[in-house]
Coordinates of C-alpha atoms in Angstrom, one line a residue:
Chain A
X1 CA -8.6 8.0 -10.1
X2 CA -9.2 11.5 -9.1
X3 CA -11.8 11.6 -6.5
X4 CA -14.1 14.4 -6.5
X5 CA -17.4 16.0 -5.0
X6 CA -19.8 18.6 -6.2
X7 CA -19.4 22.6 -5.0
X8 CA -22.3 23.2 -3.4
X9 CA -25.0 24.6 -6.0
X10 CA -25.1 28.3 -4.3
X11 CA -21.1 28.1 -4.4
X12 CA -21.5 27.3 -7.9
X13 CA -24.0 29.9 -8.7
X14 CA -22.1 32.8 -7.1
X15 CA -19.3 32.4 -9.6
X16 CA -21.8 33.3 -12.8
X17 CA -22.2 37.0 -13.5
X18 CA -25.5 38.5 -14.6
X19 CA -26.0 37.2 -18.5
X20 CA -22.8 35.3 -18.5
X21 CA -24.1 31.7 -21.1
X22 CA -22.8 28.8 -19.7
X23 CA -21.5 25.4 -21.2
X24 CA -21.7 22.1 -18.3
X25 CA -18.8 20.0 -19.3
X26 CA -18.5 16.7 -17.4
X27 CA -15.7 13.9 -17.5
X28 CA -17.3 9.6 -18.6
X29 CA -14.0 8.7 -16.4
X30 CA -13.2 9.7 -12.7
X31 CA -15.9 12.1 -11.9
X32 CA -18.3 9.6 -13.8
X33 CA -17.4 7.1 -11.6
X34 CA -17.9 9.5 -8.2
X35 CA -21.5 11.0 -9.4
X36 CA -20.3 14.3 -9.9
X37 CA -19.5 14.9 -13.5
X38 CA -21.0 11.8 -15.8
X39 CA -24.1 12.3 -18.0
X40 CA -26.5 12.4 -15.1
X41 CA -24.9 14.7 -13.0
X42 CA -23.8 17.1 -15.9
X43 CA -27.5 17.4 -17.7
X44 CA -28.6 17.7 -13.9
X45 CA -26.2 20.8 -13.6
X46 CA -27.7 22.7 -16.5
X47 CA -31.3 22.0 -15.6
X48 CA -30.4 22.9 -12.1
X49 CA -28.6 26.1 -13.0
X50 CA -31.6 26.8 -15.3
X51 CA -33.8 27.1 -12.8
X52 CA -32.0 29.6 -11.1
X53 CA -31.9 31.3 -14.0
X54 CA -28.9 31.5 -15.6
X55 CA -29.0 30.5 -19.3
X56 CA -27.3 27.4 -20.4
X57 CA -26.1 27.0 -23.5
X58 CA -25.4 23.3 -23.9
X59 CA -23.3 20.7 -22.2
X60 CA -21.7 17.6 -22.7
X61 CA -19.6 15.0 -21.1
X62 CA -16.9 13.9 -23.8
X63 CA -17.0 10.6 -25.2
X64 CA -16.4 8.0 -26.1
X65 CA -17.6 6.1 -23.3
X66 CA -15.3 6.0 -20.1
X67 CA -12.9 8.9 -21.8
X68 CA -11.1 11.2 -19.6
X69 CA -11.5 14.7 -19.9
X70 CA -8.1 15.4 -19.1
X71 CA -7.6 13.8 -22.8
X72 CA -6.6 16.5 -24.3
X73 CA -7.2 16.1 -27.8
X74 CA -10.4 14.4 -27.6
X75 CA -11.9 17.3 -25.4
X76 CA -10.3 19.6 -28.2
X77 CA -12.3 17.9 -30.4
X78 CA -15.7 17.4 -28.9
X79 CA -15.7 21.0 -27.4
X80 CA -14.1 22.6 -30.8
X81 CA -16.0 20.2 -33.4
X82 CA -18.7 18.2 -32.0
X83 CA -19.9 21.2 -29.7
X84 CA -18.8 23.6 -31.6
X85 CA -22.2 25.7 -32.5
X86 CA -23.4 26.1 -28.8
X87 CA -19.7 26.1 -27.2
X88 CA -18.8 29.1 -29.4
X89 CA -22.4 31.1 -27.5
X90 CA -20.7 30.2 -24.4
X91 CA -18.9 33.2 -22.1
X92 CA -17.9 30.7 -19.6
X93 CA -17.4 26.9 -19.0
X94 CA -18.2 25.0 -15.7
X95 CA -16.5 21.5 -15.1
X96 CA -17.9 18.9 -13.6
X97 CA -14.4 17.0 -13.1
X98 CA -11.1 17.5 -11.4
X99 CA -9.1 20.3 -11.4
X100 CA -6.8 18.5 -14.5
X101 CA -10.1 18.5 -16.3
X102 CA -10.5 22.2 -15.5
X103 CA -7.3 22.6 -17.0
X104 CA -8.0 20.9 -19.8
X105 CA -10.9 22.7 -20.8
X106 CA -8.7 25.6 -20.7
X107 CA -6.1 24.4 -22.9
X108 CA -9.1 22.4 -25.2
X109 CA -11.2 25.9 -26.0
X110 CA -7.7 27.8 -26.6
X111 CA -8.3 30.0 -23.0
X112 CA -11.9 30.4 -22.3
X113 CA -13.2 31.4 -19.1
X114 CA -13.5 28.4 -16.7
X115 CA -15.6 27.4 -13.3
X116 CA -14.9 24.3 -11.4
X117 CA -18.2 22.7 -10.3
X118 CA -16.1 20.4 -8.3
X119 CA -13.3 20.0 -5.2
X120 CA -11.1 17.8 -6.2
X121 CA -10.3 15.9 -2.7
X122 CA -8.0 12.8 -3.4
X123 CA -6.2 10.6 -5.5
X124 CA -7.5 6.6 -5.2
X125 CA -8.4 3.7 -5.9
X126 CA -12.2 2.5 -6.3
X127 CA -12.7 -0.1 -3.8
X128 CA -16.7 -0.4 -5.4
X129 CA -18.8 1.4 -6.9
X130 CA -19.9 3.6 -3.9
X131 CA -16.5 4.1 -2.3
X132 CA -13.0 5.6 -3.2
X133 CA -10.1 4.9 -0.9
X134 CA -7.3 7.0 -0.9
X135 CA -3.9 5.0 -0.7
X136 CA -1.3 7.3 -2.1
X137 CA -0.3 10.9 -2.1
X138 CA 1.3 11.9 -5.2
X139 CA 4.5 12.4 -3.4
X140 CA 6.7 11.6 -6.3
X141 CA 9.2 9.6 -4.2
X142 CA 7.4 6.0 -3.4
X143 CA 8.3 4.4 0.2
X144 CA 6.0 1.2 0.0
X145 CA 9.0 -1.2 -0.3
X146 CA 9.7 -1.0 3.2
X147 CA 5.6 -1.2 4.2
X148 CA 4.5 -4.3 2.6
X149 CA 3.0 -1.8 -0.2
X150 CA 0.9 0.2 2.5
X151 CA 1.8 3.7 2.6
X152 CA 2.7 5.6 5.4
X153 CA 2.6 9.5 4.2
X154 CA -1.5 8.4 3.3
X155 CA -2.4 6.0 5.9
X156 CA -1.0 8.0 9.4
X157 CA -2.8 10.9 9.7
X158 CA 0.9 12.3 10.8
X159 CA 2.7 10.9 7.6
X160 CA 5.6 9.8 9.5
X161 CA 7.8 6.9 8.0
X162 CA 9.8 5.3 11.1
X163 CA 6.6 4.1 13.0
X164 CA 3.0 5.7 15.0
X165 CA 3.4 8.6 17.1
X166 CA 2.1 7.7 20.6
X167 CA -1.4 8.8 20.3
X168 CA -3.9 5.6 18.9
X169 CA -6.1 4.1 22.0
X170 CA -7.4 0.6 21.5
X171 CA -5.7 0.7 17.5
X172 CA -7.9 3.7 16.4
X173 CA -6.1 7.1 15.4
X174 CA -6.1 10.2 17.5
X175 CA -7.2 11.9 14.7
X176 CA -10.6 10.3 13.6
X177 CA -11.4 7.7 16.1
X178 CA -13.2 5.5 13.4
X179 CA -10.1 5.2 11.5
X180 CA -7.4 2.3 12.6
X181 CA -3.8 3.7 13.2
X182 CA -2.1 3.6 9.9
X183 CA 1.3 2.4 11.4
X184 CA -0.8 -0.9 13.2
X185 CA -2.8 -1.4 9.7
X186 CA 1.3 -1.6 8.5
X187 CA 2.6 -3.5 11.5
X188 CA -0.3 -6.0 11.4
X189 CA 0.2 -6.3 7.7
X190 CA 4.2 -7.2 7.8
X191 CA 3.3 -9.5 10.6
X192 CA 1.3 -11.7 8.3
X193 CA 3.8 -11.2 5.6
X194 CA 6.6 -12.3 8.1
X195 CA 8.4 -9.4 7.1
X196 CA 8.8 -7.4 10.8
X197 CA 12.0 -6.5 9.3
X198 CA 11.5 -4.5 7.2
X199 CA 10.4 -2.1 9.6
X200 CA 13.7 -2.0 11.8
X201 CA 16.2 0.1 8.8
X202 CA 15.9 4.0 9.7
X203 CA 14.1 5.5 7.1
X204 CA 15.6 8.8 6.0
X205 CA 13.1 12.2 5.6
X206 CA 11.1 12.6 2.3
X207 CA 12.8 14.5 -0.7
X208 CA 10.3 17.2 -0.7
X209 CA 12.1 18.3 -3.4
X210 CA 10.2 15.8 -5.5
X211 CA 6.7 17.8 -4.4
X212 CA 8.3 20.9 -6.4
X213 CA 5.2 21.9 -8.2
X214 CA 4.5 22.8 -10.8
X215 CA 5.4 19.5 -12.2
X216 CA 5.4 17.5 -15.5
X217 CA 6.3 14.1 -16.8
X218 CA 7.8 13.9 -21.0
X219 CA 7.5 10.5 -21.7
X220 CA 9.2 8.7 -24.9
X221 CA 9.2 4.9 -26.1
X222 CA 12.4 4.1 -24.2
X223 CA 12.4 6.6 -21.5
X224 CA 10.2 9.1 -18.7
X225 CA 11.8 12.7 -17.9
X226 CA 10.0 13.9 -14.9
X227 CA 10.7 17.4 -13.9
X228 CA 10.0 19.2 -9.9
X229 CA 11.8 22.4 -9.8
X230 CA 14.3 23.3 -11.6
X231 CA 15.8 19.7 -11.8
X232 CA 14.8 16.9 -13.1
X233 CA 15.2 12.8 -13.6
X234 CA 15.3 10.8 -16.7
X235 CA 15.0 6.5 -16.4
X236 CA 15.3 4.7 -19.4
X237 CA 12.4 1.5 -19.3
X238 CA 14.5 -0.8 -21.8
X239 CA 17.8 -1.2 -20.4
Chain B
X1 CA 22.8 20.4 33.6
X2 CA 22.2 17.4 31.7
X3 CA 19.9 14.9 32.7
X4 CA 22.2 12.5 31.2
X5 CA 24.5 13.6 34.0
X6 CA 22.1 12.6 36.4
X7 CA 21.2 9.0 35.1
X8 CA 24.4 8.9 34.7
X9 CA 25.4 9.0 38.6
X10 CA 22.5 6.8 39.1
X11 CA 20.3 9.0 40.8
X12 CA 16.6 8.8 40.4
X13 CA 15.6 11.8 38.1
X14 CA 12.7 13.8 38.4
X15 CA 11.1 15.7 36.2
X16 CA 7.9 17.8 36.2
X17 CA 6.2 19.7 33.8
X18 CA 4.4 23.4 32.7
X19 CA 2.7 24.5 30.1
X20 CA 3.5 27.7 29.1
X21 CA 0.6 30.4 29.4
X22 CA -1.8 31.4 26.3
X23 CA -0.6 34.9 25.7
X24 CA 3.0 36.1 26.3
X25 CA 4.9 37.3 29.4
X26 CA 4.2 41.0 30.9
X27 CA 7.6 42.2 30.2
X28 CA 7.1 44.4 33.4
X29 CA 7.1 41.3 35.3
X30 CA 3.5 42.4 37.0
X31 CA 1.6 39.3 35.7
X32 CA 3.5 36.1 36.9
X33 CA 2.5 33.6 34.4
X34 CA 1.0 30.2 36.3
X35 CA 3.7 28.2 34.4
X36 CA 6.4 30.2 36.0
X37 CA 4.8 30.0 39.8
X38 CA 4.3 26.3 38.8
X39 CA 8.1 25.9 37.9
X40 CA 9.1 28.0 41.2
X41 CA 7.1 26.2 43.2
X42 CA 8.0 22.3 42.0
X43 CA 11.7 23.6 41.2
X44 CA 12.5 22.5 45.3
X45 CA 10.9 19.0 44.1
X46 CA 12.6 17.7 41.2
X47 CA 15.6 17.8 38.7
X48 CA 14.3 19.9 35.8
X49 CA 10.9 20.7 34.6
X50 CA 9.4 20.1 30.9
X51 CA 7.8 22.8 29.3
X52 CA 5.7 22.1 26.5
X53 CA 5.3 23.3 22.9
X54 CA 1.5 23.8 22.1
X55 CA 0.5 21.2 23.8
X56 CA -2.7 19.6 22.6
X57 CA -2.0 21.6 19.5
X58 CA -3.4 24.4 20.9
X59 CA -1.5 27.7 20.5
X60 CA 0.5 29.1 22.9
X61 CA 3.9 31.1 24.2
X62 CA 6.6 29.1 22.5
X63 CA 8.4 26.7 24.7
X64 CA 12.0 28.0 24.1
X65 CA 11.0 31.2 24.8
X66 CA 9.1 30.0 28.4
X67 CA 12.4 27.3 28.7
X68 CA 14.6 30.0 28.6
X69 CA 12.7 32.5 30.9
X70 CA 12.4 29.7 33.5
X71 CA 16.2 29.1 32.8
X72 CA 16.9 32.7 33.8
X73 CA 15.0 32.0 37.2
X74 CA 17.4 29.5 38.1
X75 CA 15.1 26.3 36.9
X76 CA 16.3 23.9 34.8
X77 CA 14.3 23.7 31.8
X78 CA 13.4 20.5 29.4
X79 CA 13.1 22.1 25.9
X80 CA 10.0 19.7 24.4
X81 CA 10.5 20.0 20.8
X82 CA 7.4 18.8 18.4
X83 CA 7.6 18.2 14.2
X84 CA 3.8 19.6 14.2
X85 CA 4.6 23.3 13.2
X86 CA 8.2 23.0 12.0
X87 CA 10.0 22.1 8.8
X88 CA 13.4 21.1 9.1
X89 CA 14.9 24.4 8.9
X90 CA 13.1 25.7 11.6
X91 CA 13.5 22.5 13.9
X92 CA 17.4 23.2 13.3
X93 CA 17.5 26.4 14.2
X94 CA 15.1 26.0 17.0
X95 CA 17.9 23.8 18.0
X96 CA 20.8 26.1 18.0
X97 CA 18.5 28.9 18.9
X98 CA 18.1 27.0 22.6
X99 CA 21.7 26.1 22.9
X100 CA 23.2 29.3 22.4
X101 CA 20.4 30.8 25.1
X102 CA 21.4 28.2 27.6
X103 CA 19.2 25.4 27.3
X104 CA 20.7 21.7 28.0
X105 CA 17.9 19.5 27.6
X106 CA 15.5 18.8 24.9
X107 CA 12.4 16.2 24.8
X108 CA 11.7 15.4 20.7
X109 CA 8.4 14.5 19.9
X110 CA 6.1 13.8 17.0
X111 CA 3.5 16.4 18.7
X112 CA -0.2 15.8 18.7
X113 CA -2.2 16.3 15.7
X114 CA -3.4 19.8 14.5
X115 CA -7.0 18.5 14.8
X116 CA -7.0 17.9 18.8
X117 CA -6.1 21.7 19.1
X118 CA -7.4 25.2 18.5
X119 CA -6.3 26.1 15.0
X120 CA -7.8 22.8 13.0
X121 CA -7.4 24.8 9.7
X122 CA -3.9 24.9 10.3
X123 CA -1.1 23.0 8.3
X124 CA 0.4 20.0 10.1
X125 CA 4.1 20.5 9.1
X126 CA 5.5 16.9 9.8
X127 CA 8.5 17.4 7.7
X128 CA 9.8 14.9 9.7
X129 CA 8.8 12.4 12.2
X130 CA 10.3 11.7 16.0
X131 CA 13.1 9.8 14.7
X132 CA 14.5 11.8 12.5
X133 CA 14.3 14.8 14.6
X134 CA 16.4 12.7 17.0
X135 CA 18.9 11.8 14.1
X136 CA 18.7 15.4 13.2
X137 CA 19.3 16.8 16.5
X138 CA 22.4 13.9 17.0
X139 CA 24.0 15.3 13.7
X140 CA 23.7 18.6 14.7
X141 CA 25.5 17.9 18.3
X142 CA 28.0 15.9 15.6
X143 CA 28.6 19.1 14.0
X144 CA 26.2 18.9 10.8
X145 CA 23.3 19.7 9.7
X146 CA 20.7 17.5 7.9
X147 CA 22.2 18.1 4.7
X148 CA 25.4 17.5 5.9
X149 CA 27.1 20.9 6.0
X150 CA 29.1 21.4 9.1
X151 CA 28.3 23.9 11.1
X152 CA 30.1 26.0 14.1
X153 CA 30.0 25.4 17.9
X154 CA 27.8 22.5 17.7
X155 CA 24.7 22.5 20.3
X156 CA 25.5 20.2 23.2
X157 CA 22.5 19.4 25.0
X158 CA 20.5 15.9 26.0
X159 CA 18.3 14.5 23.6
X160 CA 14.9 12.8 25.0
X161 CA 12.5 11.0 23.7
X162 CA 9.3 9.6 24.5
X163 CA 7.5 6.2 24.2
X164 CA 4.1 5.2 25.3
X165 CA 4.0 1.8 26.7
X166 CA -0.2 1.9 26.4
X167 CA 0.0 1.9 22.4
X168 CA -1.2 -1.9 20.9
X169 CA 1.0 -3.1 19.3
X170 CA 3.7 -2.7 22.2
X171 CA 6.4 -4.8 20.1
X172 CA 6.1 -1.5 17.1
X173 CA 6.2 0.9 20.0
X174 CA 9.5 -1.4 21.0
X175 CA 10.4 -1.5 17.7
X176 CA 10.2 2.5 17.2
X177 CA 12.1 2.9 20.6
X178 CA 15.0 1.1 19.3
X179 CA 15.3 3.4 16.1
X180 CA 14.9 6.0 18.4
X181 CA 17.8 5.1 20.5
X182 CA 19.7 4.2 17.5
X183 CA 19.2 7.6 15.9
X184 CA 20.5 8.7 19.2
X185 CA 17.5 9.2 22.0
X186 CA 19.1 8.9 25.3
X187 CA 16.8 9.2 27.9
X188 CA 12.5 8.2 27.7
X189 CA 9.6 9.6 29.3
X190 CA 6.8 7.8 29.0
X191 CA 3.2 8.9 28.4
X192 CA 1.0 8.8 31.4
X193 CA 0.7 5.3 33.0
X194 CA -1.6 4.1 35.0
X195 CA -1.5 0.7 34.8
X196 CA 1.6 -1.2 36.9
X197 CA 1.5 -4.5 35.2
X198 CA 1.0 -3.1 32.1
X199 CA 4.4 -1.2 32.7
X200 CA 6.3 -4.0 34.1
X201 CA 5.3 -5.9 30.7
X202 CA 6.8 -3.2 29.2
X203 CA 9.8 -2.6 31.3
X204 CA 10.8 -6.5 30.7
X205 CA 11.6 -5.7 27.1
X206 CA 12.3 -1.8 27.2
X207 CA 15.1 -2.4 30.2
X208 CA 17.0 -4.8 27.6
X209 CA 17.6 -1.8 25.0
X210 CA 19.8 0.3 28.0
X211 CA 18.6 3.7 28.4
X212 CA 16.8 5.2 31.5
X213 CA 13.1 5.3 31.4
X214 CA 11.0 7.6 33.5
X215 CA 7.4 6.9 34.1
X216 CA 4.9 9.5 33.1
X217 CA 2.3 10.2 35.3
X218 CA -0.5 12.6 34.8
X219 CA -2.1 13.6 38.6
X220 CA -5.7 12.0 38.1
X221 CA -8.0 14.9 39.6
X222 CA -11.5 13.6 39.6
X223 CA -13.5 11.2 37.7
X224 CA -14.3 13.5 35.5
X225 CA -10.8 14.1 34.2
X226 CA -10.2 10.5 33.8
X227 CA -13.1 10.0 31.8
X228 CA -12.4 13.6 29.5
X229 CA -9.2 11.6 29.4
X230 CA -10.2 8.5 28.1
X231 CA -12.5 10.2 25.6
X232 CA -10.0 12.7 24.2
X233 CA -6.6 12.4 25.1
X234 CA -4.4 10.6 22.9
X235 CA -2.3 7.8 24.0
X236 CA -4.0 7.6 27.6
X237 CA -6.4 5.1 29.3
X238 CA -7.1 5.4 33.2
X239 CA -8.3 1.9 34.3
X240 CA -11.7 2.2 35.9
X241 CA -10.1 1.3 39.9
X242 CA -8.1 4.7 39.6
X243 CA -11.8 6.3 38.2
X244 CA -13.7 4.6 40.9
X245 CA -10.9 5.3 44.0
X246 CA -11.1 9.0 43.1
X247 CA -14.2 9.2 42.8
X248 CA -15.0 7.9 46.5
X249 CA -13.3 11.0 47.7
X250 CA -14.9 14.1 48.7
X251 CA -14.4 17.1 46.6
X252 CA -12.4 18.5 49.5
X253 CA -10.1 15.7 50.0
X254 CA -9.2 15.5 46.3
X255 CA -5.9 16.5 46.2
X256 CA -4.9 14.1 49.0
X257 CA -6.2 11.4 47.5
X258 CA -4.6 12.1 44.3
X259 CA -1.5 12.4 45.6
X260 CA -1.8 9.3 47.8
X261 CA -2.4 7.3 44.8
X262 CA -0.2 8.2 42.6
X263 CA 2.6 8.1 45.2
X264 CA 1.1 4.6 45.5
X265 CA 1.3 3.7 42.5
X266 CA 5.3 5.5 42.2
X267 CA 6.2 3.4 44.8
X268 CA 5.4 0.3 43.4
X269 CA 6.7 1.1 39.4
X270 CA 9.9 2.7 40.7
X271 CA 12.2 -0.6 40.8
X272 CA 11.2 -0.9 37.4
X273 CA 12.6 2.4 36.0
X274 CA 15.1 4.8 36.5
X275 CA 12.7 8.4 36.8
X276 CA 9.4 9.6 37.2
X277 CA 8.1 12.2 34.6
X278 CA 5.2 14.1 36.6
X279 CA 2.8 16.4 35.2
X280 CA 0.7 17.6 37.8
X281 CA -1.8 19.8 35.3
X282 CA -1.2 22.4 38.0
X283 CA -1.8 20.9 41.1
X284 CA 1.9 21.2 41.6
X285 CA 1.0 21.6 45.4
X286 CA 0.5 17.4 45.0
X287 CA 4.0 16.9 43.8
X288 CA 5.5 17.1 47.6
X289 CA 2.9 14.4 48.9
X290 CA 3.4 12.0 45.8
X291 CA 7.1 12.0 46.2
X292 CA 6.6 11.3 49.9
X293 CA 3.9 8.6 49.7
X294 CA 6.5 7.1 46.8
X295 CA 9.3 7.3 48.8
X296 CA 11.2 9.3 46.4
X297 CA 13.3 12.8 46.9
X298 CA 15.3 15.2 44.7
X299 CA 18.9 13.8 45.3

């Protein structure tokens, strides 16, 4: 999931010209799930920006329930069908999701003037419902196999692959002293795993290639084409 | 000269270490930067000195540029090299850049985290980590670069590396020291050490991997430092006896009493290793006294 939190509301505010109508769009998936863009949160917005004046001309959060807004056709549909009266009043749209969903709403209301209500911090995974861990970093080249499925580029503050730099006292990072050292969360992990091996091949640097931004996945019923750059890497799934 | 040389004859190498200043170098020469009258001054006292790149994160006069100035003054310079502000291009030239302007020694280290320093909006680079600057920097004195393209008059120079025998769990630290030295680190310094038997543990498995260790020790000023140390420095814990011993001297006697015990504590590690690594955050006036109360001398 895309982990999120709120702009702060003057932030917010500061983007909205005198006059300029407003539509609150939220997203019932990730940023429902973080308190910063599901049905509370988003009717909250407009009542909050409403009382600092600015006019809000209606808001939604696209359903059905637990839909992403980076879905594109269904946020086509509620913002160009369901939503269609009070969307079409609206000179701007602010998102209460990630910045996919801002991206969405762009592509969803053919290229209407956007705000993002929210940072968009991390990718992870929602350890309850009042925490969101993040354990990978998008890198497009996954590691884990040699980590026991913990990753290094996340977990070390440093990202480095062939073990901790020399700076954790007691097993806490020298980073954020609250946080155990990634590398002895790995070691300790391998350990239990009896797998110490695993740590002893030299692991080679990251293809940072595979970062190349902007990027995009095609995906067929036999096959994925994900492109970085100008290159690219196709893997059939049925061979 | 190569510090390799040196272990290589068997002699006892020691090294010291500046940092270089926070600003540049008057090129009229009228302001003498403290790192160079550090360097002059512990030059008589040991083999080479390190010089540090932005140590602490905090930015500074680049360390091949204060390496190579020392160089020119007739002191034998340890190039530290860290992955913090450097992609792998720049760490490659870096790397040429110090051979062709004389330097023979390099120390390759992760480098402490933006967030300790002065910039903590910064990007950390880490395009690579410690061991792969070492199996860069090996390629490179092989005649390649990291992509493999050969390249001309490859860069001879000693490759360092460092370990820190205070980390839990020692066996990954022992684990990464072995990758090291397989990716082609031939000589250690340690992080500071404070603790003998802590070192000796260590020593019993790091001896059996065969490269020369020197012992890092930070000169311990006051209590104070130790406990500014314990709170904020990474990688280092003074053991409350060192706190407490320097702490029963007077302000005045400070300096002696440093000295006296970390030439104490010299004397005792030394069987165990083949240098000393001494960073004397400026009392380099101590570094005479330690070697003395240790036994030790340049040669």
């Amino acid at each position: 999931m895309h982990a999120t939190i709120q702009k702060p509301i003057d932030e917010i505010v500061g983007y909205i010209r005198p006059g300029e109508k407003v539509f609150v769009v939220g997203c019932d998936n990730c940023a429902m799930k973080c308190n910063t863009g599901g049905w509370p949160e988003t009717r909250a917005m407009a009542e909050r920006l409403r009382a600092r004046g600015i006019e809000v001309v209606g808001c939604t959060v696209p359903g059905p329930p637990g839909t992403s807004l980076c879905k594109l056709s269904n946020t086509r549909k509620v913002l160009m069908e369901d939503c269609a009266a009070e969307a079409a009043q609206a000179d701007s749209f602010l998102v209460l999701a990630c910045g996919q969903g801002v991206h969405t709403v762009i592509d969803a209301t053919g290229g209407a003037m956007v705000h993002p209500g929210c940072d968009t911090v991390f990718g992870g995974e929602t350890v309850s419902d009042t925490e969101v861990r993040e354990f990978c970093s998008l890198c497009g080249e996954c590691i884990v196999e040699h980590t026991g499925g913990l990753c290094p580029l996340t977990l070390c503050a440093k990202g480095l692959l062939n073990g901790p730099c020399g700076g954790a006292k007691k097993g806490m990072c020298e980073v954020n002293p609250d946080q155990p050292c990634g590398w002895a969360t790995i070691y300790e992990r391998l350990k239990q795993l009896g797998r110490l091996d695993l740590l002893e091949p030299y692991q080679k640097p990251k293809n940072h290639a595979r970062w190349g931004r902007p990027r995009f996945l095609t995906v067929s019923e036999h096959e994925n084409t994900f492109h970085f750059n100008a290159d690219h890497v196709t893997v059939r799934n049925d061979d | 000269m190569k510090l390799t040389e040196l272990f290589r004859e068997g002699k006892f190498v020691i090294t010291g270490e500046v940092g270089p200043v926070k600003g540049s170098i008057s090129r009229d020469r009228s302001i003498e930067p403290n790192c160079v009258r550090d360097a002059a001054f512990l030059q008589k006292h040991v083999h080479a000195v390190n010089v540090t790149d932005n140590q602490s994160a905090v930015m500074r006069l680049g360390s091949l540029a204060a390496g190579v100035f020392l160089k020119a003054q007739g002191i034998e310079p340890v190039f530290q090299l860290t992955c913090r502000d450097r992609n792998r291009i720049a760490l490659q030239s870096d790397i040429l850049t110090a051979y062709s302007l004389g330097i023979d020694n390099m120390l390759l280290l992760t480098g402490d985290h933006i967030q300790l320093g002065d910039h903590k909006e910064a990007k950390p680079v880490f395009d690579l980590d410690s061991v792969q600057l070492i199996h860069m920097a090996a390629g490179l004195r092989a005649g390649h670069d990291i992509s493999g393209h050969p390249i001309e008059n490859p860069p001879d120079m000693a490759l360092g590396a460092v370990v820190n025998p205070n980390v839990e769990p020692v066996e990954l630290q022992l684990i990464q020291m072995k990758k090291k030295i397989d990716a082609g680190a031939e000589f250690f310094q340690t992080q500071a050490v404070y603790d003998a038997e802590l070192l000796e543990r260590f020593m019993e498995q790091a001896s059996k991997l065969g490269r020369p260790v020197q012992v890092g020790v930070v000169v311990l000023k006051s209590p104070q430092m130790a406990e500014y140390m314990n709170a904020h420095v990474s990688g280092i814990q003074v053991p409350r006896d060192w706190i407490v011993e320097i702490g029963g001297a007077d302000k005045a006697d400070r300096r002696k009493k440093a000295a006296e015990m970390t030439g104490r504590f010299l004397r005792r590690v030394k069987p165990l290793v083949q240098g000393v690594h001494i960073m004397p955050m400026g009392w380099v006036d101590t570094v005479p006294d330690i070697l003395c109360e240790a036994g030790l001398a340049k040669d």
